Every structure is written in structure tokens, then in C-alpha cells.
PDB file of C-alpha atoms in Angstrom:
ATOM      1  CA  UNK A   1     -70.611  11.204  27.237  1.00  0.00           C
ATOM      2  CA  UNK A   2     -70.018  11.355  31.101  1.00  0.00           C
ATOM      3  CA  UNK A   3     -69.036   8.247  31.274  1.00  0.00           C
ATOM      4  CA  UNK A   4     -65.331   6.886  32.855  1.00  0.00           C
ATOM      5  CA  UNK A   5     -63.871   5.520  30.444  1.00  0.00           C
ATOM      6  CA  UNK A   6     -61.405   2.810  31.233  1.00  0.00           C
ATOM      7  CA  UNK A   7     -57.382   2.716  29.526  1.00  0.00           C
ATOM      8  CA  UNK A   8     -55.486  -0.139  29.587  1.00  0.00           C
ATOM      9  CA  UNK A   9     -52.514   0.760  27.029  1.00  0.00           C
ATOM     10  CA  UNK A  10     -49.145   0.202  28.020  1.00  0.00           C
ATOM     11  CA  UNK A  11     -48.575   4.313  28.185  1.00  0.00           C
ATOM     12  CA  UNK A  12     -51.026   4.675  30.196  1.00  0.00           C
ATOM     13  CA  UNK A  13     -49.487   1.824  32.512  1.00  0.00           C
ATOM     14  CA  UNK A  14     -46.566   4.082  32.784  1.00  0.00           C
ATOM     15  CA  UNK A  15     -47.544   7.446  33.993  1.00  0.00           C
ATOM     16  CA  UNK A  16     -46.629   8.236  37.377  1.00  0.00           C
ATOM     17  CA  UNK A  17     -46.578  11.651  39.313  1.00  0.00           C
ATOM     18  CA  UNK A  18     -43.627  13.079  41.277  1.00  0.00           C
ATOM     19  CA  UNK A  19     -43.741  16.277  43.379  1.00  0.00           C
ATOM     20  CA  UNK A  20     -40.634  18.569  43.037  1.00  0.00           C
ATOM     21  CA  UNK A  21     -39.983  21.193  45.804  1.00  0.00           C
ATOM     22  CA  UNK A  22     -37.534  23.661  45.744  1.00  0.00           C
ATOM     23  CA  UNK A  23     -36.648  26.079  48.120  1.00  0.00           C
ATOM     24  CA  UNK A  24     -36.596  29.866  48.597  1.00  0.00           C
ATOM     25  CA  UNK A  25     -33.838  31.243  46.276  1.00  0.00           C
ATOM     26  CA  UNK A  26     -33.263  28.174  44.028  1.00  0.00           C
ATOM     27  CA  UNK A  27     -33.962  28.588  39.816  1.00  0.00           C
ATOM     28  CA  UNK A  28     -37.301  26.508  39.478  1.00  0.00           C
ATOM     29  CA  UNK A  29     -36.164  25.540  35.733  1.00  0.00           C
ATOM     30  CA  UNK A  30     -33.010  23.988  36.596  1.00  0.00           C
ATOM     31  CA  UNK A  31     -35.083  22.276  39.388  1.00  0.00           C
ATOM     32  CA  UNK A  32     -37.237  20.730  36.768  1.00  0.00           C
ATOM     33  CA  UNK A  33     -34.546  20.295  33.699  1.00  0.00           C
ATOM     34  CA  UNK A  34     -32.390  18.344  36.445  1.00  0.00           C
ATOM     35  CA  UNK A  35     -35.443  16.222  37.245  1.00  0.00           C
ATOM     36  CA  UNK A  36     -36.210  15.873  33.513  1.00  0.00           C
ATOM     37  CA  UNK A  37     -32.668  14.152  32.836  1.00  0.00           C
ATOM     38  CA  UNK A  38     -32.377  11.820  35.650  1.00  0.00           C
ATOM     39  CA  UNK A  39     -34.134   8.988  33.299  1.00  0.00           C
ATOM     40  CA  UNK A  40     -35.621   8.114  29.752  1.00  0.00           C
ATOM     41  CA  UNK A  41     -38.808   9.034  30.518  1.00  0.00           C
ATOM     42  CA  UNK A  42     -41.077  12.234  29.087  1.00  0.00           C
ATOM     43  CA  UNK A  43     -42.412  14.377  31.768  1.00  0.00           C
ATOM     44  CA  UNK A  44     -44.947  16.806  31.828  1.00  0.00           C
ATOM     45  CA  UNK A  45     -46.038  19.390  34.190  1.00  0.00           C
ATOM     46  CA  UNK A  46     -49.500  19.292  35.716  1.00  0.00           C
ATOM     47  CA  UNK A  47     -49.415  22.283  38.384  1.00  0.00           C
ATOM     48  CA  UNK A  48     -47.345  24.253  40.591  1.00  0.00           C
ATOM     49  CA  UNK A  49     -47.727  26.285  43.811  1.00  0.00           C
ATOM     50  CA  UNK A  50     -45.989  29.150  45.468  1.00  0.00           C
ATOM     51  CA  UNK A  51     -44.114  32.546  44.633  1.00  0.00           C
ATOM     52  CA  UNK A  52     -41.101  34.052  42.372  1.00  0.00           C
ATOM     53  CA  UNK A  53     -38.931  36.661  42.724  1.00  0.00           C
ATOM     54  CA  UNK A  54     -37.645  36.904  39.530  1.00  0.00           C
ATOM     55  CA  UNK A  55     -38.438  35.917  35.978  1.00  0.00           C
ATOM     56  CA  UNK A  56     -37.050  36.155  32.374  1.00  0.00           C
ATOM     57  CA  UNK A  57     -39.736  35.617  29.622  1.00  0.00           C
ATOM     58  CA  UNK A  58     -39.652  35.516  26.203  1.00  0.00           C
ATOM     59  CA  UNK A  59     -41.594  38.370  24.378  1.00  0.00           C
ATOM     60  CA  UNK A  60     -42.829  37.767  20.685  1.00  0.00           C
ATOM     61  CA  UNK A  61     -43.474  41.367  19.890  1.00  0.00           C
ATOM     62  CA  UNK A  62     -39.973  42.415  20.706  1.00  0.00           C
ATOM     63  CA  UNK A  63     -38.120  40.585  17.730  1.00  0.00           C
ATOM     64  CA  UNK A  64     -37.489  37.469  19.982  1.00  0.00           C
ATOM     65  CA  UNK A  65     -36.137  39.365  23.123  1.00  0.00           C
ATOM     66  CA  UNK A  66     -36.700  38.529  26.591  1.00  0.00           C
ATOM     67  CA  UNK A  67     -38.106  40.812  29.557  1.00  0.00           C
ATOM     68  CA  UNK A  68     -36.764  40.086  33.615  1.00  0.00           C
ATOM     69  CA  UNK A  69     -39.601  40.736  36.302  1.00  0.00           C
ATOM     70  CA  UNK A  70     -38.361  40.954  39.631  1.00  0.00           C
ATOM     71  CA  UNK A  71     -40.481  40.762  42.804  1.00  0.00           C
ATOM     72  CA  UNK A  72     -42.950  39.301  44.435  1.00  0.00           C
ATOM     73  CA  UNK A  73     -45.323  37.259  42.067  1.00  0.00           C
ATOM     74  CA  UNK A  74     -47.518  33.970  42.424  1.00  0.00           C
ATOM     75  CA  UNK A  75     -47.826  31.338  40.513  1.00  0.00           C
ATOM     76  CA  UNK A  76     -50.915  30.878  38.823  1.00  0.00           C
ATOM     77  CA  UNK A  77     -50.448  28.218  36.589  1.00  0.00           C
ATOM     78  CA  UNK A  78     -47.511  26.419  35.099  1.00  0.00           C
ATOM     79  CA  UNK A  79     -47.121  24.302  32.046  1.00  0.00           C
ATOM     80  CA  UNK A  80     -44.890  22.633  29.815  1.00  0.00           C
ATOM     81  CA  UNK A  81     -43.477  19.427  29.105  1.00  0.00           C
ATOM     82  CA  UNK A  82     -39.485  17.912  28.460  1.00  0.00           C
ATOM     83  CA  UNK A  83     -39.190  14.906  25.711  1.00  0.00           C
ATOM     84  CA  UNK A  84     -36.227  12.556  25.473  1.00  0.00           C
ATOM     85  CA  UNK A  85     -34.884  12.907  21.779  1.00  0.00           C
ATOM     86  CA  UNK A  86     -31.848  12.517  19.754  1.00  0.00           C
ATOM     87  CA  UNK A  87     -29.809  13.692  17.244  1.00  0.00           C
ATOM     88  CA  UNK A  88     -26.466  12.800  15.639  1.00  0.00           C
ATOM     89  CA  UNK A  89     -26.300   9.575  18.114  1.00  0.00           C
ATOM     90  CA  UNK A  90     -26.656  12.504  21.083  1.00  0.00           C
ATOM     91  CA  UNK A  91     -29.298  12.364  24.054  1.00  0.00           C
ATOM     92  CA  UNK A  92     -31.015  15.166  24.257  1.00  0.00           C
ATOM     93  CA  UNK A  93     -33.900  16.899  25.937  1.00  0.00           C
ATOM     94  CA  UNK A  94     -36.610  19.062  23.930  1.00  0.00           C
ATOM     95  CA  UNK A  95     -39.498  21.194  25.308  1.00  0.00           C
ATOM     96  CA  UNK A  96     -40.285  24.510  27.248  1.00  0.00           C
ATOM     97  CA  UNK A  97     -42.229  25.630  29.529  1.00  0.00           C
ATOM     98  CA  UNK A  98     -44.561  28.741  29.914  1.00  0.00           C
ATOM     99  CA  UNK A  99     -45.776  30.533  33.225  1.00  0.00           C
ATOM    100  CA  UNK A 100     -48.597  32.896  34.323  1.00  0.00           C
ATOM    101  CA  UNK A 101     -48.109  34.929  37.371  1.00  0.00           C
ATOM    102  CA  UNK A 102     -49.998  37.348  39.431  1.00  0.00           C
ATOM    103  CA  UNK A 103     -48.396  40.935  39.972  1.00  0.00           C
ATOM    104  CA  UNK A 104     -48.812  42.180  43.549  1.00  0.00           C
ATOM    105  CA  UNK A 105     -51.389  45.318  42.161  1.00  0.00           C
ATOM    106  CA  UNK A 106     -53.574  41.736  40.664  1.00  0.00           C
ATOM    107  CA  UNK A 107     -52.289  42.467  37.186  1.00  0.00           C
ATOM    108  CA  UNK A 108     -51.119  39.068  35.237  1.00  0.00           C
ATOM    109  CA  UNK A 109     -48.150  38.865  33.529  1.00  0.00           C
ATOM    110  CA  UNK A 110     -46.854  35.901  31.694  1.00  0.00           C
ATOM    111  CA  UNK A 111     -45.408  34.014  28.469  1.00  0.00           C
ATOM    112  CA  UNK A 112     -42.441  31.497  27.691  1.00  0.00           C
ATOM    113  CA  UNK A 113     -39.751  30.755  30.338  1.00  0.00           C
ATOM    114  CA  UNK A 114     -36.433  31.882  28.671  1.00  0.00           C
ATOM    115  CA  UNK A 115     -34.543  31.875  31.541  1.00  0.00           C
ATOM    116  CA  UNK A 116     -34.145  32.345  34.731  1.00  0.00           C
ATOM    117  CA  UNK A 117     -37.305  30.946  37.507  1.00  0.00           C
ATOM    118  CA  UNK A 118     -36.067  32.151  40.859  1.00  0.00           C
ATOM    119  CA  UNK A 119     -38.243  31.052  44.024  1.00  0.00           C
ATOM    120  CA  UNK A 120     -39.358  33.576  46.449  1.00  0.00           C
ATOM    121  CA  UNK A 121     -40.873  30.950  48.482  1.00  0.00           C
ATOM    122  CA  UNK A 122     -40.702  27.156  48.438  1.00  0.00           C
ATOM    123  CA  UNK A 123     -42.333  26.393  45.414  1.00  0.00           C
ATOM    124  CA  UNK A 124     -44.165  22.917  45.002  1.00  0.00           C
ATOM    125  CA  UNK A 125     -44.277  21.527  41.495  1.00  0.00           C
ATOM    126  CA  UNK A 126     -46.462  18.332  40.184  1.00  0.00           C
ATOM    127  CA  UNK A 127     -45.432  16.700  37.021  1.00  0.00           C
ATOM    128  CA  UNK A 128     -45.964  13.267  35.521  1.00  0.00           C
ATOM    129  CA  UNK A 129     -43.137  10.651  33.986  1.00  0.00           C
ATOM    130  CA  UNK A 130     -43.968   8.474  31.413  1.00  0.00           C
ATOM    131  CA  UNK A 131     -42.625   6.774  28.255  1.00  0.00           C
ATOM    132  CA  UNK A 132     -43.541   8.592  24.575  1.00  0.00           C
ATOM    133  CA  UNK A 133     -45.476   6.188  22.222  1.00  0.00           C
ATOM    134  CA  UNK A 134     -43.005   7.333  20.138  1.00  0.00           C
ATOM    135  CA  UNK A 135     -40.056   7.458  21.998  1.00  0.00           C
ATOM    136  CA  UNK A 136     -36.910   5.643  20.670  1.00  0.00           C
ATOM    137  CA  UNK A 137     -36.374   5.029  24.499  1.00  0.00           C
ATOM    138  CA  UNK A 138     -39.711   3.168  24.763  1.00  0.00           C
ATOM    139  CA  UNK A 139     -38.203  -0.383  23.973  1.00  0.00           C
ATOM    140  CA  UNK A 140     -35.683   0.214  26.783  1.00  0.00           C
ATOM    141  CA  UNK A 141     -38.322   1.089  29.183  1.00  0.00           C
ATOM    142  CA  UNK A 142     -40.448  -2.357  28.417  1.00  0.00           C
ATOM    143  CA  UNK A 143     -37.256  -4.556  28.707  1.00  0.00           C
ATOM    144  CA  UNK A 144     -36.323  -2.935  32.196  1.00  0.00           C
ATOM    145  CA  UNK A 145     -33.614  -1.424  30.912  1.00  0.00           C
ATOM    146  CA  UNK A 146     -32.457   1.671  32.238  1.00  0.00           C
ATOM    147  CA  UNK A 147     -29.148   2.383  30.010  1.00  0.00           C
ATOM    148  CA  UNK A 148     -29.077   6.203  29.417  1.00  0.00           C
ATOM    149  CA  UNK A 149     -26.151   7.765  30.195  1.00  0.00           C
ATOM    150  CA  UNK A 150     -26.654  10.869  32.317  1.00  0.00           C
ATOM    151  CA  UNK A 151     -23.647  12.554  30.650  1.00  0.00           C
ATOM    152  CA  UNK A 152     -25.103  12.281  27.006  1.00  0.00           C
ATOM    153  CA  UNK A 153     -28.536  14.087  28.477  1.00  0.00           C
ATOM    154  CA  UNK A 154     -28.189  17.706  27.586  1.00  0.00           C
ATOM    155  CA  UNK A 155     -30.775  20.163  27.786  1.00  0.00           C
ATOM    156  CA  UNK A 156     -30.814  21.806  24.700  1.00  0.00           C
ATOM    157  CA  UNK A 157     -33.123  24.336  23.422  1.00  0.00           C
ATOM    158  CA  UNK A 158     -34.443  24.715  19.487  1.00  0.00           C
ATOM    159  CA  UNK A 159     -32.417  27.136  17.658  1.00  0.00           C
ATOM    160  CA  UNK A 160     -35.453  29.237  17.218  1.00  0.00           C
ATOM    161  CA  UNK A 161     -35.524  29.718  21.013  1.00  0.00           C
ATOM    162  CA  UNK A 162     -32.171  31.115  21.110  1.00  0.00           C
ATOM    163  CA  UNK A 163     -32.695  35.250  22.192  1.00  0.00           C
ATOM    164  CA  UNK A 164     -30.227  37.847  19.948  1.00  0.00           C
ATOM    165  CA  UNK A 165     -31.591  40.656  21.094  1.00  0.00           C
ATOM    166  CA  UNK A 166     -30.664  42.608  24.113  1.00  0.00           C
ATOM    167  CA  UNK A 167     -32.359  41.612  27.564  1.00  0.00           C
ATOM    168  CA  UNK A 168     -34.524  43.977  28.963  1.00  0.00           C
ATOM    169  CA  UNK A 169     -34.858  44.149  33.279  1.00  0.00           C
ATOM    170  CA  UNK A 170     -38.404  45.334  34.830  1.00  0.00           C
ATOM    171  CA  UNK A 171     -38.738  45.976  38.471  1.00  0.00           C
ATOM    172  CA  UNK A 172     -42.425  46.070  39.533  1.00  0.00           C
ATOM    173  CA  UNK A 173     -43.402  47.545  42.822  1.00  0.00           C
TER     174      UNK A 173
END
């Protein structure tokens, strides 16, 4: 205990952090999904700075609905993580992210991104790349080989993610 503890696995060989900015106006989750599918790698997000404007989140307690904040909250912490997979010979990407966010009053709302992310401010995002020990793509990645085909990377979301109920909009002061 309290001692650093060295790692010298491949994985850990591979991690490497990026910093994703996006700019007043843009959707933050297409910001990162679009990131996510540029390679075979996992990524996973480590923090993220700045305001939104709007937000759609899913809510548990309202037979898998979603509510839409809109305006003016900070981020106070941002997680979540995208995973190369595939199914049926297609390249997919599986994962989620979930969100925390101060209200302007100091109240904290927050839950599962379900939709849109919209930036009020440039928002600054930190996430790390590397390859899945158990990632079919993990041979690939030893051998150099970067083969995916951008076109066969989908972002795809678990069928129970998908919302049937009616969307509900909130406008805080």
C-alpha cells in the first residue's frame, strides 16, 4: 500500500490521451462518437470542462423516457466510455455516456446522455484511446495494421437504450 506500482503490459503500452474541443453551439456527443470511430481503438472519457445549453437525459422512473434541460449549466463531471465491437460481420460501436451538471440556482441535475449535448461554451473534453484486452481489433493493432473501414463503424446503441415514450422539454431559469 502507497506504493507506485509499475505496468508493463502491452495495454497499458497503448493508452494515450487526446483532448477534444468543441465549440459554442456544436452537439458534444457527436463530437465524441465522431472521435470514437476514426480508429479501432476503445476510448474512454476521463474529464470535461465548460457549459451546455441544452441536454436530453434518460430518466429511469419515467418508463424509459427522456427529459430536455435547456440553459445555462456546467459541467461537473463527465463519464463514459465507446468499445469497438461486432456483430453479423458489422463494425460497430457500443457504450454511453452519463453527465452531471450544475443548475444556475446550484441544484445538480444529471443521468444518461440520450441525446442531444449542445455546448454553451467551448467545451474541453479529455479521453484516453487504447486497445481492449479483448478486442477482436487487438491483433490488428499489434501488427500495425490499421484496416477498419470507416463506413462499416456505426454508432449503434443497445436496444434497451432505445426511448418509446414521449420526450418531455424543461426550461430552467
Amino acid at each position: 500500500p502507497g506504493e507506485w506500482v509499475s505496468c508493463s503490459s502491452p495495454a497499458a503500452d497503448s493508452f494515450t490521451p487526446h483532448i477534444i474541443n468543441v465549440n459554442s453551439g456544436e452537439d458534444v456527443t457527436m463530437k465524441i462518437i465522431s472521435f470514437s470511430q476514426q480508429g479501432p481503438r476503445s476510448i474512454c472519457i476521463l474529464s470535461a470542462n465548460g457549459m451546455v445549453s441544452s441536454v436530453t437525459l434518460r430518466q429511469p422512473d419515467s418508463s424509459g423516457g427522456t427529459l430536455t434541460y435547456e440553459g445555462q449549466f456546467e459541467i461537473l463531471s463527465l463519464t463514459g466510455s465507446f468499445v469497438p465491437s461486432e456483430s453479423g460481420g458489422m463494425r460497430n460501436r457500443s457504450g454511453g455516456m452519463s453527465i452531471s451538471l450544475s443548475c444556475p440556482d446550484g441544484r445538480v441535475i444529471g443521468g444518461g446522455v440520450a441525446g442531444l449535448l449542445v455546448a454553451a461554451s467551448p467545451v474541453q473534453i479529455v479521453v484516453g484511446s487504447f486497445v481492449a484486452a479483448d478486442s477482436s481489433n487487438q491483433k490488428a493493432a499489434k501488427k500495425g495494421s490499421a484496416t477498419t473501414e470507416e463506413n462499416d463503424s456505426a454508432f449503434r446503441t443497445s436496444p434497451d437504450s432505445r426511448n418509446k415514450a414521449t420526450d418531455i422539454n424543461v426550461s430552467l431559469p
